[in-house]
């Protein structure tokens, strides 16, 4: 699996300490009781590591969706505050 921006949807909310683990990700909790984590992942190993961590803490993953590819990043270069230049510090 190659780099890209991914959306991970989980059931429930995350504590502030757990959100800090996903530094660089946008974290939004909806009124439906799910949380969206959106951020840049440089490779498949990093994505799998993040998903395994969620699983290890008993957090239910509802979906994982690639919302951009490396090509998208080349078309829209990263800028300050742009989530496309972030990585998961797992």
PDB file of C-alpha atoms in Angstrom:
ATOM      1  CA  UNK A   1       0.000   0.000   0.000  1.00  0.00           C
ATOM      2  CA  UNK A   2       1.373   3.396  -0.921  1.00  0.00           C
ATOM      3  CA  UNK A   3       1.236   6.791   0.731  1.00  0.00           C
ATOM      4  CA  UNK A   4      -1.934   8.827   0.820  1.00  0.00           C
ATOM      5  CA  UNK A   5      -4.438  10.647   2.952  1.00  0.00           C
ATOM      6  CA  UNK A   6      -6.759   8.305   4.795  1.00  0.00           C
ATOM      7  CA  UNK A   7      -9.976   8.638   6.758  1.00  0.00           C
ATOM      8  CA  UNK A   8     -10.373   6.206   9.651  1.00  0.00           C
ATOM      9  CA  UNK A   9     -13.821   6.132  11.260  1.00  0.00           C
ATOM     10  CA  UNK A  10     -14.129   4.634  14.741  1.00  0.00           C
ATOM     11  CA  UNK A  11     -16.977   4.069  17.166  1.00  0.00           C
ATOM     12  CA  UNK A  12     -17.077   6.455  20.136  1.00  0.00           C
ATOM     13  CA  UNK A  13     -14.687   9.205  21.119  1.00  0.00           C
ATOM     14  CA  UNK A  14     -10.991   9.348  21.926  1.00  0.00           C
ATOM     15  CA  UNK A  15      -9.435  10.834  25.036  1.00  0.00           C
ATOM     16  CA  UNK A  16      -7.143  13.846  24.610  1.00  0.00           C
ATOM     17  CA  UNK A  17      -4.146  11.655  25.407  1.00  0.00           C
ATOM     18  CA  UNK A  18      -5.080   9.197  22.683  1.00  0.00           C
ATOM     19  CA  UNK A  19      -5.755  11.990  20.181  1.00  0.00           C
ATOM     20  CA  UNK A  20      -2.184  13.211  20.824  1.00  0.00           C
ATOM     21  CA  UNK A  21      -0.904   9.881  19.465  1.00  0.00           C
ATOM     22  CA  UNK A  22      -2.473  10.824  16.124  1.00  0.00           C
ATOM     23  CA  UNK A  23      -0.606  14.127  15.910  1.00  0.00           C
ATOM     24  CA  UNK A  24      -1.104  15.719  12.521  1.00  0.00           C
ATOM     25  CA  UNK A  25      -4.501  14.113  12.026  1.00  0.00           C
ATOM     26  CA  UNK A  26      -7.750  16.036  11.975  1.00  0.00           C
ATOM     27  CA  UNK A  27     -10.021  14.493  14.626  1.00  0.00           C
ATOM     28  CA  UNK A  28     -13.769  15.137  14.443  1.00  0.00           C
ATOM     29  CA  UNK A  29     -16.415  13.539  16.648  1.00  0.00           C
ATOM     30  CA  UNK A  30     -19.911  13.500  15.195  1.00  0.00           C
ATOM     31  CA  UNK A  31     -23.265  13.615  16.934  1.00  0.00           C
ATOM     32  CA  UNK A  32     -23.846  10.014  15.755  1.00  0.00           C
ATOM     33  CA  UNK A  33     -21.192   8.771  18.213  1.00  0.00           C
ATOM     34  CA  UNK A  34     -18.400   8.157  15.720  1.00  0.00           C
ATOM     35  CA  UNK A  35     -15.022   9.820  15.370  1.00  0.00           C
ATOM     36  CA  UNK A  36     -13.253  10.599  12.078  1.00  0.00           C
ATOM     37  CA  UNK A  37      -9.449  10.643  11.945  1.00  0.00           C
ATOM     38  CA  UNK A  38      -8.115  12.134   8.698  1.00  0.00           C
ATOM     39  CA  UNK A  39      -4.436  12.432   7.888  1.00  0.00           C
ATOM     40  CA  UNK A  40      -1.444  11.680   5.702  1.00  0.00           C
ATOM     41  CA  UNK A  41       0.076   8.203   6.008  1.00  0.00           C
ATOM     42  CA  UNK A  42       3.453   7.664   4.289  1.00  0.00           C
ATOM     43  CA  UNK A  43       3.137   3.896   3.783  1.00  0.00           C
ATOM     44  CA  UNK A  44       1.105   0.786   4.474  1.00  0.00           C
ATOM     45  CA  UNK A  45       3.179  -0.245   7.482  1.00  0.00           C
ATOM     46  CA  UNK A  46       2.382   3.031   9.237  1.00  0.00           C
ATOM     47  CA  UNK A  47      -1.337   2.642   8.505  1.00  0.00           C
ATOM     48  CA  UNK A  48      -1.392  -0.951   9.742  1.00  0.00           C
ATOM     49  CA  UNK A  49       0.490   0.092  12.884  1.00  0.00           C
ATOM     50  CA  UNK A  50      -2.114   2.746  13.666  1.00  0.00           C
ATOM     51  CA  UNK A  51      -4.968   0.294  13.045  1.00  0.00           C
ATOM     52  CA  UNK A  52      -3.332  -2.334  15.264  1.00  0.00           C
ATOM     53  CA  UNK A  53      -2.981   0.222  18.052  1.00  0.00           C
ATOM     54  CA  UNK A  54      -6.695   1.035  17.831  1.00  0.00           C
ATOM     55  CA  UNK A  55      -7.497  -2.679  17.917  1.00  0.00           C
ATOM     56  CA  UNK A  56      -5.190  -3.277  20.894  1.00  0.00           C
ATOM     57  CA  UNK A  57      -7.099  -0.651  22.878  1.00  0.00           C
ATOM     58  CA  UNK A  58     -10.432  -2.228  21.959  1.00  0.00           C
ATOM     59  CA  UNK A  59     -11.522   0.623  19.713  1.00  0.00           C
ATOM     60  CA  UNK A  60     -13.897  -0.490  16.961  1.00  0.00           C
ATOM     61  CA  UNK A  61     -12.827   0.616  13.475  1.00  0.00           C
ATOM     62  CA  UNK A  62     -15.888   1.228  11.305  1.00  0.00           C
ATOM     63  CA  UNK A  63     -14.099   2.047   8.061  1.00  0.00           C
ATOM     64  CA  UNK A  64     -10.779   2.983   6.474  1.00  0.00           C
ATOM     65  CA  UNK A  65     -10.901   4.999   3.255  1.00  0.00           C
ATOM     66  CA  UNK A  66      -8.136   6.426   1.111  1.00  0.00           C
ATOM     67  CA  UNK A  67      -9.220   9.961   0.231  1.00  0.00           C
ATOM     68  CA  UNK A  68      -6.137  11.005  -1.741  1.00  0.00           C
ATOM     69  CA  UNK A  69      -3.162   9.435  -3.446  1.00  0.00           C
ATOM     70  CA  UNK A  70       0.445  10.590  -3.829  1.00  0.00           C
ATOM     71  CA  UNK A  71      -0.552  11.943  -7.257  1.00  0.00           C
ATOM     72  CA  UNK A  72      -3.054  14.284  -5.568  1.00  0.00           C
ATOM     73  CA  UNK A  73      -0.265  15.601  -3.368  1.00  0.00           C
ATOM     74  CA  UNK A  74       1.888  16.329  -6.418  1.00  0.00           C
ATOM     75  CA  UNK A  75      -0.976  18.232  -7.996  1.00  0.00           C
ATOM     76  CA  UNK A  76      -1.622  20.182  -4.776  1.00  0.00           C
ATOM     77  CA  UNK A  77       1.717  20.716  -3.033  1.00  0.00           C
ATOM     78  CA  UNK A  78       1.613  20.687   0.767  1.00  0.00           C
ATOM     79  CA  UNK A  79       1.262  24.054   2.447  1.00  0.00           C
ATOM     80  CA  UNK A  80       1.443  25.048   6.059  1.00  0.00           C
ATOM     81  CA  UNK A  81      -1.607  23.691   7.853  1.00  0.00           C
ATOM     82  CA  UNK A  82      -2.455  21.348   4.962  1.00  0.00           C
ATOM     83  CA  UNK A  83      -3.113  17.828   6.240  1.00  0.00           C
ATOM     84  CA  UNK A  84      -1.457  16.271   3.179  1.00  0.00           C
ATOM     85  CA  UNK A  85       2.020  16.781   4.634  1.00  0.00           C
ATOM     86  CA  UNK A  86       1.429  15.000   7.924  1.00  0.00           C
ATOM     87  CA  UNK A  87       2.319  11.507   9.106  1.00  0.00           C
ATOM     88  CA  UNK A  88       1.242   9.131  11.843  1.00  0.00           C
ATOM     89  CA  UNK A  89       3.907   9.003  14.587  1.00  0.00           C
ATOM     90  CA  UNK A  90       3.384   5.315  15.357  1.00  0.00           C
TER      91      UNK A  90
END
